[in-house]
mmCIF file of C-alpha atoms and ligand atoms in Angstrom:
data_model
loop_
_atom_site.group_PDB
_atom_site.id
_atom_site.type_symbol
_atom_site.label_atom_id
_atom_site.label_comp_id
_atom_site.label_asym_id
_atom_site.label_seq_id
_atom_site.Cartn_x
_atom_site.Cartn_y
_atom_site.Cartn_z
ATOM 1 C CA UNK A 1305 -17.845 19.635 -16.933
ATOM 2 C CA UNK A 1306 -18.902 17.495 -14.153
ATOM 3 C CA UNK A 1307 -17.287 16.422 -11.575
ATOM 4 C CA UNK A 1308 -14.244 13.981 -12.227
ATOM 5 C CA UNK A 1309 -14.849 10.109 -11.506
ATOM 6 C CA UNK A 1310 -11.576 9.258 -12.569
ATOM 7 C CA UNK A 1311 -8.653 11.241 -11.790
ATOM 8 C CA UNK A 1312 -4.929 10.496 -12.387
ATOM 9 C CA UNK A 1313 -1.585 11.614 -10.481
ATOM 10 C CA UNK A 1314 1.372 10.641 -12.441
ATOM 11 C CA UNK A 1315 5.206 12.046 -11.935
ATOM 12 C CA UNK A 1316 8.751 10.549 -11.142
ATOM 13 C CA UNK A 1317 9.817 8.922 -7.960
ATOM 14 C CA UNK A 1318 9.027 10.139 -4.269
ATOM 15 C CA UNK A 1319 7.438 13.522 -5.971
ATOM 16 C CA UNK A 1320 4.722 13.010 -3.428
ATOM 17 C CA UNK A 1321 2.096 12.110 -5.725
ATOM 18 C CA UNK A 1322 0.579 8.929 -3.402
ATOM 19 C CA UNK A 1323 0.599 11.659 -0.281
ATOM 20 C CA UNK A 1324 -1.960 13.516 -2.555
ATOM 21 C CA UNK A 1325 -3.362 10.604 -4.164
ATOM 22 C CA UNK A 1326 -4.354 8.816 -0.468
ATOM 23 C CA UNK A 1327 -5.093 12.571 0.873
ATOM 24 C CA UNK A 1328 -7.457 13.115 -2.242
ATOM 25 C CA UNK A 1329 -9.369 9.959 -2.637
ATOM 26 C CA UNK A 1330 -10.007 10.072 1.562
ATOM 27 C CA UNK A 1331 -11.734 13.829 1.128
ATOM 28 C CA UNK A 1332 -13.839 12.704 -2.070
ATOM 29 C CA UNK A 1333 -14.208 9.080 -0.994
ATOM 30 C CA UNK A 1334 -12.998 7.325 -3.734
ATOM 31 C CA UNK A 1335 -10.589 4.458 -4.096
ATOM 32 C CA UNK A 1336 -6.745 4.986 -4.169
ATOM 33 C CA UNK A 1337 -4.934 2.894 -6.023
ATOM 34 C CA UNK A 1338 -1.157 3.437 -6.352
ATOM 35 C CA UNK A 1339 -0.206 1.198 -9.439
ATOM 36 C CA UNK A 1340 3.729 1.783 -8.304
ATOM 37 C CA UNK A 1341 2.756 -1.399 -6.186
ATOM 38 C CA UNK A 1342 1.916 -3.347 -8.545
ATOM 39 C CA UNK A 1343 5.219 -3.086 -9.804
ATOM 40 C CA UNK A 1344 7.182 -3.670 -7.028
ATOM 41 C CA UNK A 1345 5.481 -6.521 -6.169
ATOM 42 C CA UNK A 1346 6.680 -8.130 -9.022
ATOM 43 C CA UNK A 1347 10.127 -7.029 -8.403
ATOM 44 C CA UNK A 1348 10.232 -8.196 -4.806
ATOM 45 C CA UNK A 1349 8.394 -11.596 -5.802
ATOM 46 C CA UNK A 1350 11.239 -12.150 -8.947
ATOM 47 C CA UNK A 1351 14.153 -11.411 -5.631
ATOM 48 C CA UNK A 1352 12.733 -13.823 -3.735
ATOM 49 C CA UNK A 1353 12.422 -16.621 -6.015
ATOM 50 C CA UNK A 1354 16.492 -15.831 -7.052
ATOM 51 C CA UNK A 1355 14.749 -15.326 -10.781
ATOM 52 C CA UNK A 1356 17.098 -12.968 -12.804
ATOM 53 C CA UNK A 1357 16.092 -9.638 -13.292
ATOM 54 C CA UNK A 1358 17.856 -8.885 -16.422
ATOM 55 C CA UNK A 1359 15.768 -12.532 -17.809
ATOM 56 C CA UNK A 1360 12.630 -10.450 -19.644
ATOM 57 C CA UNK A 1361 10.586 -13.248 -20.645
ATOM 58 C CA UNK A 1362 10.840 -15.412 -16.725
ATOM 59 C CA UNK A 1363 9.958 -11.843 -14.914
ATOM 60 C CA UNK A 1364 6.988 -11.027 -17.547
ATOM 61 C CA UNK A 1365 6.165 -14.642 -17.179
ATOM 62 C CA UNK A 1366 5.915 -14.005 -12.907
ATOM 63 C CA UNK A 1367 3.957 -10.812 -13.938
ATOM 64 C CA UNK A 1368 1.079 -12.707 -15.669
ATOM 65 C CA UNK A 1369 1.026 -15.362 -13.449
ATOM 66 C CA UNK A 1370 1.723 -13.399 -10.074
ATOM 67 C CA UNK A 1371 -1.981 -12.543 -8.287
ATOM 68 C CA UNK A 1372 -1.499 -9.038 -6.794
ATOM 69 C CA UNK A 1373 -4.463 -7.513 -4.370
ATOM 70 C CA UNK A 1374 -4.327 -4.275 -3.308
ATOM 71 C CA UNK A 1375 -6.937 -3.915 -0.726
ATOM 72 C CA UNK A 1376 -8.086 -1.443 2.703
ATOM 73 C CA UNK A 1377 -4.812 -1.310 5.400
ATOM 74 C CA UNK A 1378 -5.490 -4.212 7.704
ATOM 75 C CA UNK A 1379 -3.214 -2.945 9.974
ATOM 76 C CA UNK A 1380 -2.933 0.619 11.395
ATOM 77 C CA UNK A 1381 0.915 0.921 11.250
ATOM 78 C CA UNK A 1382 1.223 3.414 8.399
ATOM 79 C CA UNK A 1383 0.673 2.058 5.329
ATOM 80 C CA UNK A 1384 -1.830 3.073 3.121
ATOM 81 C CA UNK A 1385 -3.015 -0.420 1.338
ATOM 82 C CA UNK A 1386 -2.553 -4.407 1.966
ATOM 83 C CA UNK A 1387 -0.688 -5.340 -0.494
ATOM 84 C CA UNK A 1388 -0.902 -8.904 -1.448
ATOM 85 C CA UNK A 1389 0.940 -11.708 -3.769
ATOM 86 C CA UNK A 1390 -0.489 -15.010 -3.821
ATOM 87 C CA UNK A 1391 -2.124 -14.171 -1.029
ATOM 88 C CA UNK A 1392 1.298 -13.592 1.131
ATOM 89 C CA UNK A 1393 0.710 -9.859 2.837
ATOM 90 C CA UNK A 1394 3.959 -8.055 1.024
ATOM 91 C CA UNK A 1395 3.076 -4.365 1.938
ATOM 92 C CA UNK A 1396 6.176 -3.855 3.704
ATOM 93 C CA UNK A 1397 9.004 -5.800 2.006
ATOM 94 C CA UNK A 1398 8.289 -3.510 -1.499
ATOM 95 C CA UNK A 1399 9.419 -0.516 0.433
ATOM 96 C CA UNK A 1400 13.128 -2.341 0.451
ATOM 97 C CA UNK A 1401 15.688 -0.480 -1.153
ATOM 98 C CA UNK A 1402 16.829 -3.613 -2.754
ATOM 99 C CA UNK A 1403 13.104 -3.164 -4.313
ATOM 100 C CA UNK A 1404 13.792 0.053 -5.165
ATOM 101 C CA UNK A 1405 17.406 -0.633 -6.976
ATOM 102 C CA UNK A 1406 15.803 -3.315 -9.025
ATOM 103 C CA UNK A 1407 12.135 -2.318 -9.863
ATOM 104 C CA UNK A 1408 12.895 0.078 -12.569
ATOM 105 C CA UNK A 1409 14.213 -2.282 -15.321
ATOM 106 C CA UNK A 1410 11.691 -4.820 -14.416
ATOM 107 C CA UNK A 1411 9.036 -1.852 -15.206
ATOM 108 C CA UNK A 1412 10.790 -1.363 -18.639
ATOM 109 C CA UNK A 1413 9.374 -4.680 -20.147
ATOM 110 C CA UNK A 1414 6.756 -4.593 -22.279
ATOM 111 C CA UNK A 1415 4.970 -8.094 -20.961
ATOM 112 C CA UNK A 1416 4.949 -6.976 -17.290
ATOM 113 C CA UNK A 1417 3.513 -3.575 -18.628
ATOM 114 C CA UNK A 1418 1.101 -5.494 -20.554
ATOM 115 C CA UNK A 1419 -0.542 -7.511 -17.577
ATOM 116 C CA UNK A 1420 -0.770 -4.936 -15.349
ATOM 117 C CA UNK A 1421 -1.865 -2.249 -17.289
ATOM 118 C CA UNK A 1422 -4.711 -4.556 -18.390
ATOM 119 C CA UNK A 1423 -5.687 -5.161 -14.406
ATOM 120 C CA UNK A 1424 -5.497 -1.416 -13.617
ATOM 121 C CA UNK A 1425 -7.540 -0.057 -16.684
ATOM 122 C CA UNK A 1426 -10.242 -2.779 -15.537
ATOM 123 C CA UNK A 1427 -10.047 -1.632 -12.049
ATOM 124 C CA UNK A 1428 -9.966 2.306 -12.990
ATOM 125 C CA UNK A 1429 -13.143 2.369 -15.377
ATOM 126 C CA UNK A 1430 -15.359 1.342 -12.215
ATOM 127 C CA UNK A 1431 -14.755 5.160 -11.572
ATOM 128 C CA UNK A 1432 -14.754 7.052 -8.327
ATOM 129 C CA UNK A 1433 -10.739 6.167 -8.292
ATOM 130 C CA UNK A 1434 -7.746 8.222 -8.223
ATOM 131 C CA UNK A 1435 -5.289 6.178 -9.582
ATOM 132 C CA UNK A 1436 -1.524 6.954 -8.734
ATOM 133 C CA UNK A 1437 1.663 5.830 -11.312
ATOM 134 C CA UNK A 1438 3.652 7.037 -14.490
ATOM 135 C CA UNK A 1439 1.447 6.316 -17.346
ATOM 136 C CA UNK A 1440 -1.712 6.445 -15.805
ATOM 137 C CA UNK A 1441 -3.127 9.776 -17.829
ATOM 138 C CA UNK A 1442 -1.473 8.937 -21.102
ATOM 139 C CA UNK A 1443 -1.806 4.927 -21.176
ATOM 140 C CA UNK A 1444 -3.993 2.783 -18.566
ATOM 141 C CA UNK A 1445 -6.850 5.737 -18.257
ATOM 142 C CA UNK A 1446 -6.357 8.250 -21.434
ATOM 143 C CA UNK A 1447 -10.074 9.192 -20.477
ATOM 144 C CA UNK A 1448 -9.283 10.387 -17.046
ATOM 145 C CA UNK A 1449 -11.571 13.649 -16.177
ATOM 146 C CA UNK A 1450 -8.970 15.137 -14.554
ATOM 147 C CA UNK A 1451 -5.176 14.633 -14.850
ATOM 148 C CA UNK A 1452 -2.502 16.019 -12.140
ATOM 149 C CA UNK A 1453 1.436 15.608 -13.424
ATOM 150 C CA UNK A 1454 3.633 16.496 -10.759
ATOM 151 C CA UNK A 1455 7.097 17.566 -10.579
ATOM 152 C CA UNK A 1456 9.741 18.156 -7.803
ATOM 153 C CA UNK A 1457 13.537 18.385 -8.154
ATOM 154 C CA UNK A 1458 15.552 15.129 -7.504
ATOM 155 C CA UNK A 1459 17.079 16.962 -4.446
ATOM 156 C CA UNK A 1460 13.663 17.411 -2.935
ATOM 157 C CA UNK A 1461 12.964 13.958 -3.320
ATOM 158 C CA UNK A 1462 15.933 12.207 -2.251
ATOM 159 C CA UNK A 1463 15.525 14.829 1.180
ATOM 160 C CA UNK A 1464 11.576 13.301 1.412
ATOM 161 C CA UNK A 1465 12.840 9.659 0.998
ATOM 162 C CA UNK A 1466 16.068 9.921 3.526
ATOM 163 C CA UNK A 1467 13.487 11.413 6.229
ATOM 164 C CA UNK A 1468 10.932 9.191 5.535
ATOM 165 C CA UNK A 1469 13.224 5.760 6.032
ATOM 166 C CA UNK A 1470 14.549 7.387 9.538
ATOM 167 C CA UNK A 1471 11.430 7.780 10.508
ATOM 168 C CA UNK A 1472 10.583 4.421 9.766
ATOM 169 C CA UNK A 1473 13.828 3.537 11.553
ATOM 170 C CA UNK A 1474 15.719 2.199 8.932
ATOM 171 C CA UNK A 1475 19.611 2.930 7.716
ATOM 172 C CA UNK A 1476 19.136 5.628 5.166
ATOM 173 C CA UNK A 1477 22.221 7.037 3.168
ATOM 174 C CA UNK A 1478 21.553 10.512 1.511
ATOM 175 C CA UNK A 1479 23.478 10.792 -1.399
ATOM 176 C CA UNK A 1480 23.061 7.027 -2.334
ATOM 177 C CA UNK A 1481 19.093 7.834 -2.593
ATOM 178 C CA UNK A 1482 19.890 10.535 -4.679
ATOM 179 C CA UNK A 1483 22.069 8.303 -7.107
ATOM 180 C CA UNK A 1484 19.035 5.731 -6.882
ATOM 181 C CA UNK A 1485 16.176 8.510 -8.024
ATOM 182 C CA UNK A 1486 18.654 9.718 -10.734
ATOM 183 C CA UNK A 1487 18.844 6.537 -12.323
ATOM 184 C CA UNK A 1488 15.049 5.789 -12.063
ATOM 185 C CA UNK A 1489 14.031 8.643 -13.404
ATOM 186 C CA UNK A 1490 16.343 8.300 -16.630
ATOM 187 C CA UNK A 1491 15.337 4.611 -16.503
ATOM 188 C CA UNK A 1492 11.280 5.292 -16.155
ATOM 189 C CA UNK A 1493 11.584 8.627 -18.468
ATOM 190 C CA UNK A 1494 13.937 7.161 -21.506
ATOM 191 C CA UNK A 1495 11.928 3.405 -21.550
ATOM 192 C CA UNK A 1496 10.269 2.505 -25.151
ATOM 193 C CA UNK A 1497 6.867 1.509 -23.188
ATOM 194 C CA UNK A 1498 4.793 4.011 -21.601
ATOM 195 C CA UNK A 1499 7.563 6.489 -20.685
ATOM 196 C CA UNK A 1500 6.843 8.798 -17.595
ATOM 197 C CA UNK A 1501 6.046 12.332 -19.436
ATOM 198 C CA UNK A 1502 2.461 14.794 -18.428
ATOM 199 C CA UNK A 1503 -0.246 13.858 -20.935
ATOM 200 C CA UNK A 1504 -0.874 16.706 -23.172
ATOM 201 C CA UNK A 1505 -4.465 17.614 -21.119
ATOM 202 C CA UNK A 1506 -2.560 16.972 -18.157
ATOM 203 C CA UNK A 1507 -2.378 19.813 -15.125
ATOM 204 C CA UNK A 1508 1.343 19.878 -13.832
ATOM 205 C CA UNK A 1509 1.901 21.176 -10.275
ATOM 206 C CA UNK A 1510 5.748 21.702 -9.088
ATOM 207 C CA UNK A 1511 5.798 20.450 -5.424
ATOM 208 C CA UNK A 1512 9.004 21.966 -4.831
ATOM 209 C CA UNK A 1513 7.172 25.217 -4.385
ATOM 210 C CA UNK A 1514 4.555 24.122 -2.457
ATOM 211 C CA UNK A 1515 4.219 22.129 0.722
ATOM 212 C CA UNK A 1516 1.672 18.794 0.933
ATOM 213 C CA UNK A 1517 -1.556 21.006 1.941
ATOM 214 C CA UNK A 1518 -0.938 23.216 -0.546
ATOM 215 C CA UNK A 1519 -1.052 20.784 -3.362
ATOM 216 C CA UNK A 1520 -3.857 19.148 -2.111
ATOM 217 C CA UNK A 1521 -5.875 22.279 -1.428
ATOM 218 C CA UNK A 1522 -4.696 23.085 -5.213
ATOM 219 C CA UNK A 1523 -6.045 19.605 -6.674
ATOM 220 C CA UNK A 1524 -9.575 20.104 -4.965
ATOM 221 C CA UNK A 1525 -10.236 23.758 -5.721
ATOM 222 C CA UNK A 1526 -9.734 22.412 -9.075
ATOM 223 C CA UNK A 1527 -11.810 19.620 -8.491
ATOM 224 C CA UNK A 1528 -14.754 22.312 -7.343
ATOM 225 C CA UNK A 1529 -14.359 24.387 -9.931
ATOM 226 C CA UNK A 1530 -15.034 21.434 -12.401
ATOM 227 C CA UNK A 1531 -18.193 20.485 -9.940
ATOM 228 C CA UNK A 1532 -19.476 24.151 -10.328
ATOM 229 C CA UNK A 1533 -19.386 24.482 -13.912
ATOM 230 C CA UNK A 1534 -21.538 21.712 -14.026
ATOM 231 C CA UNK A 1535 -23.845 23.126 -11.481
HETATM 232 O O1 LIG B 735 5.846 5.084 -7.602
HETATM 233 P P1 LIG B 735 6.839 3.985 -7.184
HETATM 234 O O2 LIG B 735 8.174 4.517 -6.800
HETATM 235 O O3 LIG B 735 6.276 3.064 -6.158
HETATM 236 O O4 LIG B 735 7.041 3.125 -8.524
HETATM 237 C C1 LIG B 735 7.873 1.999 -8.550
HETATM 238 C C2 LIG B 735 8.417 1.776 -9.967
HETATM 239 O O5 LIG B 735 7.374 1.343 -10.825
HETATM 240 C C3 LIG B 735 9.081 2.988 -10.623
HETATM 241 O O6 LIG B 735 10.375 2.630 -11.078
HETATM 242 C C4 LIG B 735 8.231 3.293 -11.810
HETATM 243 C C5 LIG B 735 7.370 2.093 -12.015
HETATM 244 N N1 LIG B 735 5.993 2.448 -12.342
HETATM 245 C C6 LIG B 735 5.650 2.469 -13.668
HETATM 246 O O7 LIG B 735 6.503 2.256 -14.523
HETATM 247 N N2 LIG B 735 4.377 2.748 -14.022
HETATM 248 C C7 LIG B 735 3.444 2.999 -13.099
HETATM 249 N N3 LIG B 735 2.195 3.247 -13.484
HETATM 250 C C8 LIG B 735 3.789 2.996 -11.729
HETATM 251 C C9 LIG B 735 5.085 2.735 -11.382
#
């Protein structure tokens, strides 16, 4: 076994899987690409142009005409890409919760799946990535080297988002999170395309046992042990 070139982190909602992801492909200096973006962009884009969300065919339309780069952060204010749509810098406005209340269902059809699948498998078989989403090991890169699933209770999660809008500085309601997560994850796990579920070679790591550092220390002795071997 050599060491991984491409390497997927897939689980539901705020189970801090792009804290890893960014954290993982900054120690091995590969490319992090968290495909959740992609996603939302669409979403936010569809809001903004007052299309319907519940219209399939206008949204996967916007999906295969939308272009979405996700480049370096231009700006050192905490995010951890540019995000762009048609060129218009939209790396803030998909963290809305009005993105977040509408982006599952738009993630459920199979022509937005389609086009962006297509632009993240071209972008993940360049290698040294660690690419970041739901159906990243069992869909858009089933020949991953090295495939992380990872779980945390919905508690946990809705406790990670809260404290990470306040610290933002934005309103942030507890239990309406909560409700929010719930009805993703049934949303993102019960969809007919690419539901979220750990690909059968897949390593799964519950984060409600273990804090950010020790995931991460986790991922990479794993990542070393698969360098060794080859060694
Ligand atoms: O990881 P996130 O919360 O930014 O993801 C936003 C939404 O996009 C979420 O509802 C699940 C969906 N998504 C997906 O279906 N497939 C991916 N590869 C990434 C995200």
């Amino acid at each position: 076994m050599s060491i991984p070139h491409i390497i997927t982190i897939d689980g539901p909602a705020a189970s801090g899987k792009s804290t890893l992801g960014s954290r993982l492909a900054q120690a091995l200096g590969y490319l992090y690409f968290d495909t959740g973006v992609m996603y939302r962009a669409v979403t936010w884009v569809a809001l903004e142009r007052q299309i319907d969300i519940v219209d399939e065919a206008a949204i996967a339309r916007l999906a295969e005409q939308l272009t979405i780069d996700v480049r370096e952060p231009s700006h050192p204010d905490g995010r951890a890409c540019d995000v762009l749509a048609d060129g218009q810098d939209i790396s803030w406005e998909i963290r809305r919760p009005e993105v977040d209340a509408n982006v599952s269902p738009v993630s459920a059809y199979a022509g937005v799946r389609a086009s962006l699948t297509a632009q993240q498998r071209r972008i993940g078989l360049r290698g040294k990535v660690v690419m970041v989403g739901r159906d990243i090991g069992t869909v858009v890169l089933p020949e991953a080297d090295l495939k992380i699933f990872l779980v945390a209770s919905a508690q946990e999660r809705a406790r990670l988002r809260y404290t990470e809008l306040l610290s933002r500085g934005e309103a942030a309601d507890y239990e309406q999170i909560l409700q929010v997560i719930l009805r993703r994850d049934q949303i993102d796990s019960t969809r007919e395309v690419a539901p979220l579920r750990a690909a059968a070679d897949a390593m799964v790591l519950d984060s409600d046992a273990l804090d950010a550092d020790q995931v991460l220390q986790k991922v990479q002795a794993l990542v070393n042990r698969m360098r060794e071997a080859d060694e």
